[in-house]
mmCIF file of C-alpha atoms and ligand atoms in Angstrom:
data_model
loop_
_atom_site.group_PDB
_atom_site.id
_atom_site.type_symbol
_atom_site.label_atom_id
_atom_site.label_comp_id
_atom_site.label_asym_id
_atom_site.label_seq_id
_atom_site.Cartn_x
_atom_site.Cartn_y
_atom_site.Cartn_z
ATOM 1 C CA MET A 1 1.112 73.050 -47.387
ATOM 2 C CA LYS A 2 -2.229 74.684 -46.964
ATOM 3 C CA ASN A 3 -4.676 73.246 -44.423
ATOM 4 C CA ILE A 4 -3.149 72.924 -40.961
ATOM 5 C CA LEU A 5 -4.927 70.754 -38.252
ATOM 6 C CA VAL A 6 -3.902 72.205 -34.784
ATOM 7 C CA THR A 7 -4.925 70.018 -31.818
ATOM 8 C CA GLY A 8 -5.166 72.031 -28.734
ATOM 9 C CA GLY A 9 -5.401 75.258 -30.826
ATOM 10 C CA ALA A 10 -7.481 77.147 -28.267
ATOM 11 C CA GLY A 11 -4.565 76.851 -25.600
ATOM 12 C CA TYR A 12 -1.914 79.302 -24.916
ATOM 13 C CA ILE A 13 0.647 78.302 -27.385
ATOM 14 C CA GLY A 14 -1.851 76.782 -30.056
ATOM 15 C CA SER A 15 -3.784 79.989 -30.081
ATOM 16 C CA HIS A 16 -0.630 82.182 -30.813
ATOM 17 C CA THR A 17 0.452 79.574 -33.391
ATOM 18 C CA SER A 18 -2.993 79.811 -35.054
ATOM 19 C CA ILE A 19 -2.666 83.666 -35.395
ATOM 20 C CA GLU A 20 0.777 83.117 -36.899
ATOM 21 C CA LEU A 21 -0.380 80.497 -39.396
ATOM 22 C CA LEU A 22 -3.400 82.485 -40.571
ATOM 23 C CA GLU A 23 -1.428 85.566 -40.989
ATOM 24 C CA GLY A 24 0.971 83.073 -43.321
ATOM 25 C CA GLY A 25 -1.952 82.307 -45.499
ATOM 26 C CA TYR A 26 -2.701 78.866 -44.241
ATOM 27 C CA ASN A 27 -6.018 77.584 -43.115
ATOM 28 C CA VAL A 28 -6.454 76.471 -39.614
ATOM 29 C CA ILE A 29 -8.484 73.674 -38.679
ATOM 30 C CA CYS A 30 -8.585 73.359 -34.869
ATOM 31 C CA VAL A 31 -9.516 70.357 -32.713
ATOM 32 C CA ASP A 32 -9.917 70.893 -28.829
ATOM 33 C CA ASN A 33 -12.092 69.636 -25.986
ATOM 34 C CA PHE A 34 -11.606 73.063 -24.191
ATOM 35 C CA SER A 35 -10.882 71.232 -20.947
ATOM 36 C CA ASN A 36 -8.280 73.994 -20.218
ATOM 37 C CA SER A 37 -9.235 76.895 -22.716
ATOM 38 C CA SER A 38 -12.123 78.652 -23.897
ATOM 39 C CA LYS A 39 -13.983 79.077 -27.380
ATOM 40 C CA ASP A 40 -13.988 82.901 -26.991
ATOM 41 C CA ILE A 41 -10.463 82.603 -28.118
ATOM 42 C CA PHE A 42 -11.682 82.166 -31.775
ATOM 43 C CA ASP A 43 -13.510 85.554 -31.779
ATOM 44 C CA VAL A 44 -10.212 87.062 -30.521
ATOM 45 C CA ILE A 45 -8.168 85.426 -33.255
ATOM 46 C CA HIS A 46 -10.946 86.527 -35.833
ATOM 47 C CA ASP A 47 -10.776 90.283 -34.580
ATOM 48 C CA LEU A 48 -7.004 90.229 -34.641
ATOM 49 C CA THR A 49 -6.650 88.363 -38.223
ATOM 50 C CA GLY A 50 -9.897 89.106 -39.972
ATOM 51 C CA LYS A 51 -9.727 85.305 -40.622
ATOM 52 C CA HIS A 52 -11.621 82.491 -39.142
ATOM 53 C CA VAL A 53 -10.172 79.153 -37.559
ATOM 54 C CA THR A 54 -12.560 76.206 -38.342
ATOM 55 C CA TRP A 55 -12.799 74.663 -34.972
ATOM 56 C CA TYR A 56 -14.335 71.321 -33.702
ATOM 57 C CA GLU A 57 -15.116 70.429 -30.161
ATOM 58 C CA ALA A 58 -13.715 67.063 -29.803
ATOM 59 C CA ASP A 59 -11.270 64.911 -27.810
ATOM 60 C CA VAL A 60 -8.168 63.894 -29.637
ATOM 61 C CA CYS A 61 -8.354 60.459 -28.124
ATOM 62 C CA ASP A 62 -11.423 60.094 -30.116
ATOM 63 C CA VAL A 63 -10.372 58.438 -33.367
ATOM 64 C CA GLU A 64 -13.921 58.438 -34.935
ATOM 65 C CA ALA A 65 -14.055 62.307 -34.309
ATOM 66 C CA LEU A 66 -10.686 62.693 -35.784
ATOM 67 C CA ARG A 67 -11.530 60.681 -38.713
ATOM 68 C CA LYS A 68 -14.559 62.859 -39.467
ATOM 69 C CA ILE A 69 -12.747 66.031 -39.247
ATOM 70 C CA VAL A 70 -9.792 64.812 -41.346
ATOM 71 C CA LYS A 71 -12.288 63.625 -44.044
ATOM 72 C CA ALA A 72 -13.920 66.885 -44.017
ATOM 73 C CA HIS A 73 -10.693 68.927 -44.867
ATOM 74 C CA ASP A 74 -7.710 68.030 -46.955
ATOM 75 C CA ILE A 75 -5.199 68.326 -44.162
ATOM 76 C CA ASP A 76 -1.556 68.682 -45.207
ATOM 77 C CA CYS A 77 -0.014 68.983 -41.913
ATOM 78 C CA VAL A 78 -0.746 68.304 -38.189
ATOM 79 C CA ILE A 79 0.396 70.434 -35.098
ATOM 80 C CA HIS A 80 -0.065 68.454 -31.958
ATOM 81 C CA PHE A 81 -0.485 70.563 -28.881
ATOM 82 C CA ALA A 82 -3.124 69.085 -26.992
ATOM 83 C CA GLY A 83 -2.425 67.547 -23.664
ATOM 84 C CA TYR A 84 -2.204 67.845 -19.960
ATOM 85 C CA LYS A 85 1.022 69.919 -18.861
ATOM 86 C CA ALA A 86 1.085 70.382 -15.121
ATOM 87 C CA VAL A 87 4.214 68.591 -13.930
ATOM 88 C CA GLY A 88 2.956 68.299 -10.117
ATOM 89 C CA GLU A 89 -0.655 67.099 -11.339
ATOM 90 C CA SER A 90 1.101 64.355 -13.569
ATOM 91 C CA VAL A 91 2.772 63.100 -10.435
ATOM 92 C CA GLU A 92 -0.232 62.882 -8.600
ATOM 93 C CA LYS A 93 -2.448 61.292 -11.445
ATOM 94 C CA PRO A 94 0.119 59.431 -13.639
ATOM 95 C CA LEU A 95 -2.446 57.336 -15.300
ATOM 96 C CA MET A 96 -4.455 60.105 -16.259
ATOM 97 C CA TYR A 97 -1.518 61.668 -18.136
ATOM 98 C CA TYR A 98 -0.291 58.632 -19.633
ATOM 99 C CA GLN A 99 -3.823 57.702 -20.798
ATOM 100 C CA ASN A 100 -4.830 61.153 -22.295
ATOM 101 C CA ASN A 101 -1.223 62.356 -23.584
ATOM 102 C CA ILE A 102 -0.405 59.056 -25.184
ATOM 103 C CA ASP A 103 -3.693 57.895 -26.515
ATOM 104 C CA SER A 104 -4.308 60.999 -28.141
ATOM 105 C CA THR A 105 -0.949 60.939 -29.964
ATOM 106 C CA LEU A 106 -1.707 57.096 -31.053
ATOM 107 C CA ALA A 107 -5.104 58.294 -32.338
ATOM 108 C CA LEU A 108 -3.551 61.057 -34.215
ATOM 109 C CA CYS A 109 -0.847 58.930 -35.841
ATOM 110 C CA GLU A 110 -3.528 56.470 -36.797
ATOM 111 C CA VAL A 111 -5.570 58.870 -38.579
ATOM 112 C CA CYS A 112 -2.545 60.593 -40.357
ATOM 113 C CA LEU A 113 -1.334 57.427 -41.779
ATOM 114 C CA GLU A 114 -5.029 56.188 -42.787
ATOM 115 C CA ASN A 115 -5.252 59.497 -44.811
ATOM 116 C CA SER A 116 -1.712 59.936 -45.898
ATOM 117 C CA ILE A 117 -1.116 63.053 -43.918
ATOM 118 C CA ASN A 118 2.590 62.980 -43.942
ATOM 119 C CA ASN A 119 3.586 65.890 -41.820
ATOM 120 C CA ILE A 120 3.403 66.119 -38.010
ATOM 121 C CA VAL A 121 4.902 68.896 -35.693
ATOM 122 C CA PHE A 122 4.911 67.973 -32.105
ATOM 123 C CA SER A 123 4.918 70.265 -29.088
ATOM 124 C CA SER A 124 7.789 68.817 -27.028
ATOM 125 C CA SER A 125 9.714 70.426 -24.201
ATOM 126 C CA ALA A 126 13.201 70.895 -23.074
ATOM 127 C CA THR A 127 12.082 68.537 -20.007
ATOM 128 C CA VAL A 128 13.408 65.580 -22.173
ATOM 129 C CA TYR A 129 16.950 66.628 -21.523
ATOM 130 C CA GLY A 130 16.464 65.820 -17.559
ATOM 131 C CA ALA A 131 19.302 67.330 -15.433
ATOM 132 C CA PRO A 132 21.767 69.130 -18.089
ATOM 133 C CA GLN A 133 24.949 67.209 -18.328
ATOM 134 C CA TYR A 134 26.344 70.529 -20.071
ATOM 135 C CA LEU A 135 25.116 73.868 -21.413
ATOM 136 C CA PRO A 136 23.786 75.244 -23.587
ATOM 137 C CA LEU A 137 21.551 72.299 -24.086
ATOM 138 C CA ASP A 138 21.995 71.070 -27.805
ATOM 139 C CA GLU A 139 19.739 68.399 -29.538
ATOM 140 C CA HIS A 140 22.557 65.971 -29.291
ATOM 141 C CA HIS A 141 22.334 65.936 -25.207
ATOM 142 C CA SER A 142 21.231 62.684 -23.670
ATOM 143 C CA LEU A 143 17.272 62.268 -22.828
ATOM 144 C CA SER A 144 15.566 61.392 -19.654
ATOM 145 C CA ALA A 145 12.515 62.481 -17.559
ATOM 146 C CA THR A 146 11.797 62.542 -13.942
ATOM 147 C CA ASN A 147 8.124 62.886 -13.839
ATOM 148 C CA PRO A 148 5.091 61.429 -15.889
ATOM 149 C CA TYR A 149 4.398 64.680 -17.827
ATOM 150 C CA GLY A 150 8.180 64.306 -18.849
ATOM 151 C CA ASN A 151 7.767 60.825 -19.603
ATOM 152 C CA CYS A 152 4.979 61.512 -21.788
ATOM 153 C CA LYS A 153 6.881 64.023 -23.739
ATOM 154 C CA LEU A 154 9.642 61.632 -24.088
ATOM 155 C CA PHE A 155 7.512 58.674 -24.932
ATOM 156 C CA ILE A 156 5.668 60.698 -27.559
ATOM 157 C CA GLU A 157 9.015 61.554 -29.270
ATOM 158 C CA HIS A 158 10.021 57.996 -29.208
ATOM 159 C CA ILE A 159 6.555 57.040 -30.797
ATOM 160 C CA LEU A 160 6.849 59.423 -33.690
ATOM 161 C CA LYS A 161 10.449 58.617 -34.406
ATOM 162 C CA ASP A 162 9.356 54.825 -34.402
ATOM 163 C CA VAL A 163 6.401 56.001 -36.844
ATOM 164 C CA HIS A 164 8.790 57.640 -39.174
ATOM 165 C CA VAL A 165 11.168 54.615 -39.208
ATOM 166 C CA ALA A 166 8.100 52.385 -40.273
ATOM 167 C CA HIS A 167 6.668 55.023 -42.539
ATOM 168 C CA PRO A 168 9.600 56.965 -44.214
ATOM 169 C CA GLU A 169 7.408 59.216 -46.088
ATOM 170 C CA MET A 170 6.099 60.833 -42.741
ATOM 171 C CA ASN A 171 7.958 63.973 -42.005
ATOM 172 C CA ILE A 172 8.024 64.866 -38.330
ATOM 173 C CA ALA A 173 9.464 67.881 -36.485
ATOM 174 C CA LEU A 174 10.048 67.543 -32.815
ATOM 175 C CA LEU A 175 9.903 71.116 -31.360
ATOM 176 C CA ARG A 176 11.664 71.301 -27.900
ATOM 177 C CA TYR A 177 10.458 74.531 -26.040
ATOM 178 C CA PHE A 178 12.349 76.155 -23.395
ATOM 179 C CA ASN A 179 10.256 78.332 -21.145
ATOM 180 C CA PRO A 180 7.325 79.879 -22.978
ATOM 181 C CA VAL A 181 6.165 83.427 -21.545
ATOM 182 C CA GLY A 182 4.753 86.558 -22.708
ATOM 183 C CA ALA A 183 1.393 87.239 -24.722
ATOM 184 C CA HIS A 184 0.443 88.437 -28.077
ATOM 185 C CA PRO A 185 1.276 92.250 -28.458
ATOM 186 C CA SER A 186 -2.599 93.021 -28.670
ATOM 187 C CA HIS A 187 -2.761 91.730 -24.824
ATOM 188 C CA ARG A 188 -5.927 90.232 -26.011
ATOM 189 C CA LEU A 189 -4.693 86.617 -25.430
ATOM 190 C CA GLY A 190 -2.093 85.168 -23.012
ATOM 191 C CA GLU A 191 -1.687 82.777 -20.474
ATOM 192 C CA SER A 192 -4.362 82.355 -18.028
ATOM 193 C CA PRO A 193 -3.918 79.038 -16.017
ATOM 194 C CA LYS A 194 -6.734 77.919 -14.032
ATOM 195 C CA GLY A 195 -6.013 77.670 -10.133
ATOM 196 C CA ILE A 196 -2.848 78.404 -8.521
ATOM 197 C CA PRO A 197 -0.149 78.744 -11.233
ATOM 198 C CA ASN A 198 2.882 76.361 -11.227
ATOM 199 C CA ASN A 199 4.922 78.472 -13.735
ATOM 200 C CA LEU A 200 6.952 81.425 -12.496
ATOM 201 C CA MET A 201 5.753 84.095 -15.128
ATOM 202 C CA PRO A 202 1.913 83.725 -14.337
ATOM 203 C CA TYR A 203 2.678 83.618 -10.630
ATOM 204 C CA ILE A 204 4.471 86.832 -10.874
ATOM 205 C CA CYS A 205 1.768 88.437 -13.030
ATOM 206 C CA GLN A 206 -0.837 87.237 -10.583
ATOM 207 C CA THR A 207 1.074 88.504 -7.501
ATOM 208 C CA ALA A 208 1.525 92.030 -9.111
ATOM 209 C CA SER A 209 -2.425 91.926 -9.742
ATOM 210 C CA GLY A 210 -2.976 91.402 -5.913
ATOM 211 C CA LEU A 211 -4.406 87.941 -6.891
ATOM 212 C CA ARG A 212 -1.546 86.282 -4.806
ATOM 213 C CA GLU A 213 -0.153 87.763 -1.782
ATOM 214 C CA GLN A 214 3.456 86.912 -2.506
ATOM 215 C CA LEU A 215 5.669 85.086 -4.746
ATOM 216 C CA SER A 216 7.836 82.294 -3.425
ATOM 217 C CA ILE A 217 11.359 82.084 -4.936
ATOM 218 C CA PHE A 218 12.330 78.467 -4.534
ATOM 219 C CA GLY A 219 15.772 78.440 -3.672
ATOM 220 C CA ASP A 220 18.421 81.093 -3.747
ATOM 221 C CA ASP A 221 21.514 78.662 -2.974
ATOM 222 C CA TYR A 222 21.799 77.195 -6.407
ATOM 223 C CA ASP A 223 25.058 77.501 -8.014
ATOM 224 C CA THR A 224 23.923 80.322 -10.452
ATOM 225 C CA VAL A 225 24.617 83.819 -11.013
ATOM 226 C CA ASP A 226 22.526 84.982 -7.870
ATOM 227 C CA GLY A 227 21.754 81.648 -6.409
ATOM 228 C CA THR A 228 18.246 81.391 -8.015
ATOM 229 C CA GLY A 229 17.171 79.160 -10.804
ATOM 230 C CA VAL A 230 18.123 79.978 -14.235
ATOM 231 C CA ARG A 231 15.891 79.465 -17.390
ATOM 232 C CA ASP A 232 15.620 80.362 -21.008
ATOM 233 C CA TYR A 233 12.391 82.179 -21.361
ATOM 234 C CA ILE A 234 11.069 82.532 -24.904
ATOM 235 C CA HIS A 235 8.342 84.931 -25.952
ATOM 236 C CA VAL A 236 5.316 82.800 -27.116
ATOM 237 C CA VAL A 237 4.954 85.024 -30.416
ATOM 238 C CA ASP A 238 8.705 83.810 -31.053
ATOM 239 C CA LEU A 239 7.507 80.154 -30.270
ATOM 240 C CA ALA A 240 4.555 80.695 -32.672
ATOM 241 C CA LYS A 241 6.952 81.742 -35.438
ATOM 242 C CA GLY A 242 9.155 78.657 -34.842
ATOM 243 C CA HIS A 243 6.137 76.493 -35.819
ATOM 244 C CA ALA A 244 5.462 78.298 -39.004
ATOM 245 C CA ALA A 245 9.104 77.781 -39.793
ATOM 246 C CA ALA A 246 8.981 74.129 -38.873
ATOM 247 C CA ILE A 247 6.100 73.535 -41.296
ATOM 248 C CA LYS A 248 7.989 75.150 -44.249
ATOM 249 C CA LYS A 249 10.730 72.980 -43.223
ATOM 250 C CA LEU A 250 8.492 69.860 -43.296
ATOM 251 C CA ALA A 251 7.463 70.943 -46.733
ATOM 252 C CA THR A 252 10.931 69.944 -48.029
ATOM 253 C CA ALA A 253 10.340 66.473 -46.909
ATOM 254 C CA PRO A 254 13.442 66.208 -44.282
ATOM 255 C CA GLY A 255 12.356 63.324 -42.549
ATOM 256 C CA CYS A 256 12.405 63.236 -38.544
ATOM 257 C CA VAL A 257 13.953 66.523 -37.385
ATOM 258 C CA VAL A 258 14.428 67.960 -33.918
ATOM 259 C CA TYR A 259 14.860 71.639 -33.065
ATOM 260 C CA ASN A 260 15.227 73.448 -29.713
ATOM 261 C CA LEU A 261 13.159 76.535 -29.436
ATOM 262 C CA GLY A 262 14.953 78.843 -27.125
ATOM 263 C CA THR A 263 16.822 82.209 -27.123
ATOM 264 C CA GLY A 264 20.202 80.755 -25.926
ATOM 265 C CA ASN A 265 20.109 83.185 -23.085
ATOM 266 C CA GLY A 266 19.758 82.253 -19.245
ATOM 267 C CA THR A 267 17.776 84.532 -16.861
ATOM 268 C CA SER A 268 17.651 83.958 -13.077
ATOM 269 C CA VAL A 269 14.344 83.966 -11.228
ATOM 270 C CA LEU A 270 15.505 87.320 -9.291
ATOM 271 C CA GLU A 271 16.531 88.892 -12.630
ATOM 272 C CA LEU A 272 13.083 88.098 -14.169
ATOM 273 C CA VAL A 273 11.331 89.411 -11.023
ATOM 274 C CA ARG A 274 13.369 92.588 -10.803
ATOM 275 C CA THR A 275 12.927 93.385 -14.623
ATOM 276 C CA PHE A 276 9.203 92.857 -14.304
ATOM 277 C CA ILE A 277 9.008 95.171 -11.341
ATOM 278 C CA THR A 278 11.408 97.893 -13.052
ATOM 279 C CA GLU A 279 9.850 97.897 -16.540
ATOM 280 C CA ASN A 280 6.161 97.855 -15.352
ATOM 281 C CA ASN A 281 6.472 99.945 -12.650
ATOM 282 C CA VAL A 282 4.602 97.788 -10.443
ATOM 283 C CA ASP A 283 5.362 96.003 -7.084
ATOM 284 C CA VAL A 284 5.842 92.029 -6.541
ATOM 285 C CA PRO A 285 6.214 90.926 -2.976
ATOM 286 C CA PHE A 286 8.253 88.167 -2.876
ATOM 287 C CA ALA A 287 10.240 85.959 -0.408
ATOM 288 C CA ILE A 288 12.916 83.226 -0.613
ATOM 289 C CA ALA A 289 11.634 79.817 0.033
ATOM 290 C CA PRO A 290 13.108 76.216 -0.003
ATOM 291 C CA ARG A 291 14.029 74.686 -3.207
ATOM 292 C CA ARG A 292 11.116 73.175 -5.197
ATOM 293 C CA ALA A 293 11.609 69.209 -5.611
ATOM 294 C CA GLY A 294 12.675 68.125 -8.772
ATOM 295 C CA ASP A 295 13.836 71.601 -9.953
ATOM 296 C CA ILE A 296 17.332 71.964 -11.797
ATOM 297 C CA ALA A 297 19.578 74.884 -11.275
ATOM 298 C CA GLU A 298 20.091 75.973 -14.643
ATOM 299 C CA CYS A 299 18.909 75.318 -18.404
ATOM 300 C CA TRP A 300 19.195 77.267 -21.464
ATOM 301 C CA ALA A 301 19.251 76.344 -24.966
ATOM 302 C CA ASP A 302 21.758 76.073 -27.843
ATOM 303 C CA PRO A 303 19.414 77.352 -30.642
ATOM 304 C CA ALA A 304 21.830 77.101 -33.611
ATOM 305 C CA SER A 305 20.053 74.232 -35.308
ATOM 306 C CA ALA A 306 16.806 76.111 -35.609
ATOM 307 C CA LYS A 307 18.488 79.101 -36.963
ATOM 308 C CA GLU A 308 20.549 77.126 -39.427
ATOM 309 C CA GLU A 309 18.019 74.845 -40.568
ATOM 310 C CA LEU A 310 14.705 76.775 -40.287
ATOM 311 C CA GLY A 311 16.054 80.390 -40.599
ATOM 312 C CA TRP A 312 14.378 80.973 -37.222
ATOM 313 C CA GLU A 313 15.804 82.979 -34.382
ATOM 314 C CA ALA A 314 13.905 84.399 -31.282
ATOM 315 C CA GLN A 315 13.725 88.119 -31.608
ATOM 316 C CA TYR A 316 11.950 89.236 -28.316
ATOM 317 C CA THR A 317 13.781 90.325 -25.387
ATOM 318 C CA ILE A 318 13.162 89.834 -21.594
ATOM 319 C CA VAL A 319 11.753 93.360 -21.498
ATOM 320 C CA ASP A 320 9.167 92.408 -24.175
ATOM 321 C CA MET A 321 8.364 89.409 -22.320
ATOM 322 C CA VAL A 322 7.699 90.858 -18.836
ATOM 323 C CA ARG A 323 5.756 93.818 -20.559
ATOM 324 C CA ASP A 324 3.525 91.698 -22.799
ATOM 325 C CA SER A 325 2.848 89.339 -19.790
ATOM 326 C CA TRP A 326 1.863 92.041 -17.610
ATOM 327 C CA GLU A 327 -0.213 93.919 -19.998
ATOM 328 C CA ALA A 328 -2.190 91.010 -21.123
ATOM 329 C CA GLN A 329 -2.707 90.048 -17.248
ATOM 330 C CA LYS A 330 -4.228 93.440 -16.765
ATOM 331 C CA ARG A 331 -6.468 92.971 -19.434
ATOM 332 C CA MET A 332 -7.535 89.713 -17.985
ATOM 333 C CA ASN A 333 -8.242 91.183 -14.689
ATOM 334 C CA THR A 334 -10.513 93.869 -16.147
ATOM 335 C CA ASN A 335 -12.383 91.477 -18.270
ATOM 336 C CA GLU A 336 -12.825 89.361 -15.146
ATOM 337 C CA LYS A 337 -14.360 92.130 -13.376
ATOM 338 C CA VAL A 338 -16.601 92.937 -16.380
ATOM 339 C CA THR A 339 -18.012 89.375 -16.178
ATOM 340 C CA VAL A 340 -18.469 89.136 -12.757
ATOM 341 C CA ALA A 341 -20.306 92.639 -12.918
ATOM 342 C CA SER A 342 -22.689 91.394 -15.573
ATOM 343 C CA GLU A 343 -23.446 88.331 -13.671
ATOM 344 C CA ALA A 344 -24.246 90.370 -10.709
ATOM 345 C CA VAL A 345 -26.593 92.477 -12.799
HETATM 346 N N1 LIG B 401 9.803 79.474 -9.672
HETATM 347 C C1 LIG B 401 9.915 80.146 -8.340
HETATM 348 N N2 LIG B 401 8.447 80.355 -7.939
HETATM 349 C C2 LIG B 401 7.364 80.146 -8.457
HETATM 350 C C3 LIG B 401 7.381 79.199 -9.801
HETATM 351 C C4 LIG B 401 8.842 78.894 -10.314
HETATM 352 O O1 LIG B 401 10.773 80.479 -7.823
HETATM 353 O O2 LIG B 401 6.304 80.109 -7.875
HETATM 354 C C5 LIG B 401 11.226 79.257 -10.078
HETATM 355 C C6 LIG B 401 11.491 77.896 -10.327
HETATM 356 O O3 LIG B 401 12.065 77.304 -9.096
HETATM 357 C C7 LIG B 401 12.536 77.756 -11.569
HETATM 358 C C8 LIG B 401 11.760 78.843 -12.488
HETATM 359 O O4 LIG B 401 11.158 79.655 -11.576
HETATM 360 O O5 LIG B 401 13.726 78.065 -11.187
HETATM 361 C C9 LIG B 401 11.007 78.471 -13.430
HETATM 362 O O6 LIG B 401 10.010 77.751 -13.067
HETATM 363 P P1 LIG B 401 8.702 77.220 -13.962
HETATM 364 O O7 LIG B 401 7.762 76.330 -13.145
HETATM 365 O O8 LIG B 401 8.190 78.513 -14.506
HETATM 366 O O9 LIG B 401 9.275 76.596 -15.347
HETATM 367 P P2 LIG B 401 10.487 75.029 -15.234
HETATM 368 O O10 LIG B 401 11.457 75.474 -15.551
HETATM 369 O O11 LIG B 401 10.176 74.342 -13.791
HETATM 370 O O12 LIG B 401 9.299 74.159 -16.081
HETATM 371 C C10 LIG B 401 9.197 74.475 -17.447
HETATM 372 C C11 LIG B 401 7.792 74.222 -17.925
HETATM 373 C C12 LIG B 401 7.653 72.476 -17.792
HETATM 374 C C13 LIG B 401 8.854 72.069 -18.632
HETATM 375 C C14 LIG B 401 10.350 72.670 -18.138
HETATM 376 C C15 LIG B 401 11.343 72.029 -18.833
HETATM 377 O O13 LIG B 401 6.820 74.393 -16.871
HETATM 378 O O14 LIG B 401 6.675 72.223 -18.541
HETATM 379 O O15 LIG B 401 10.236 74.169 -18.236
HETATM 380 O O16 LIG B 401 11.308 72.504 -20.022
HETATM 381 F F1 LIG B 401 8.747 70.603 -18.545
#
């Protein structure tokens, strides 16, 4: 494996994974339509690694564009990150989600099959487990989804499994992420959602920055350690390393494999907020609010398969996660001020 096509490579997880791949000696060819990301990320990646990502501005749904990109490079493996990812928006605009997230996967599979690209890593999610029947969640847990975003992840897993059945030479790794947070230790890239953040960590960061008045903690009456929701937060650099490990696994032609990428530890909302406040020595005003519709009480991974079969294990702690998220946020705040200042001039 040498040449890796990364769809959505300018995004949060895609950019961190691109760094990991470049540092591992791979060539990274990225296709992104920049609908939720910026081209500037490639300069940052070059500064950090001394290596270039070859990138194309194109929609992954565009089969012709994909064909041209694939013909220009001898692609060995595809990592498919591109897709819409906001749960709430998916409920409001289901067709947009199904059209974009499913069509792009079909286009990618078609081009892979045409060009004998026999390795695909898919960016799946723990959302495919639905409400946990038991914890920790292992890969054998039953699958279900409760919103169009989750349905897309689940359908795409089914599509890729079916592709493998019809084309046994196609190796596929379905990576089910738990809750990605944190930022590159340089703090030069991180998560910067457009508009009001849906996820907890970006909301905490923006509240600590003063961009949001107060964090709402959605429910303190769950049957959990302190009544607030419990999740398995995983540092984005650990997640990126999980992709590099998955590529090595695919090189052994394992067929269709599924791995949880989580730490195996649950952290409550209150625990995360308090750790953020203490470790970063910053205030995060918060108030308890009603439960958010569709939320589950607790969810954490059994990451044993990834450890046994990929030799991968999460290394970063919750303290690392809150520190890196906050440092990257502070840097983003400064950069935004710089941009605004230069526009005013
Ligand atoms: N939460 C708050 N306040 C907020 C935001 C979140 O209290 O402002 C709480 C939630 O209620 C939950 C926890 O923080 O208990 C984590 O919420 P996130 O929105 O950060 O993450 P979720 O676990 O709801 O969702 C994440 C991803 C989804 C994915 C899902 C399951 O965002 O894409 O995990 O893997 F589908």
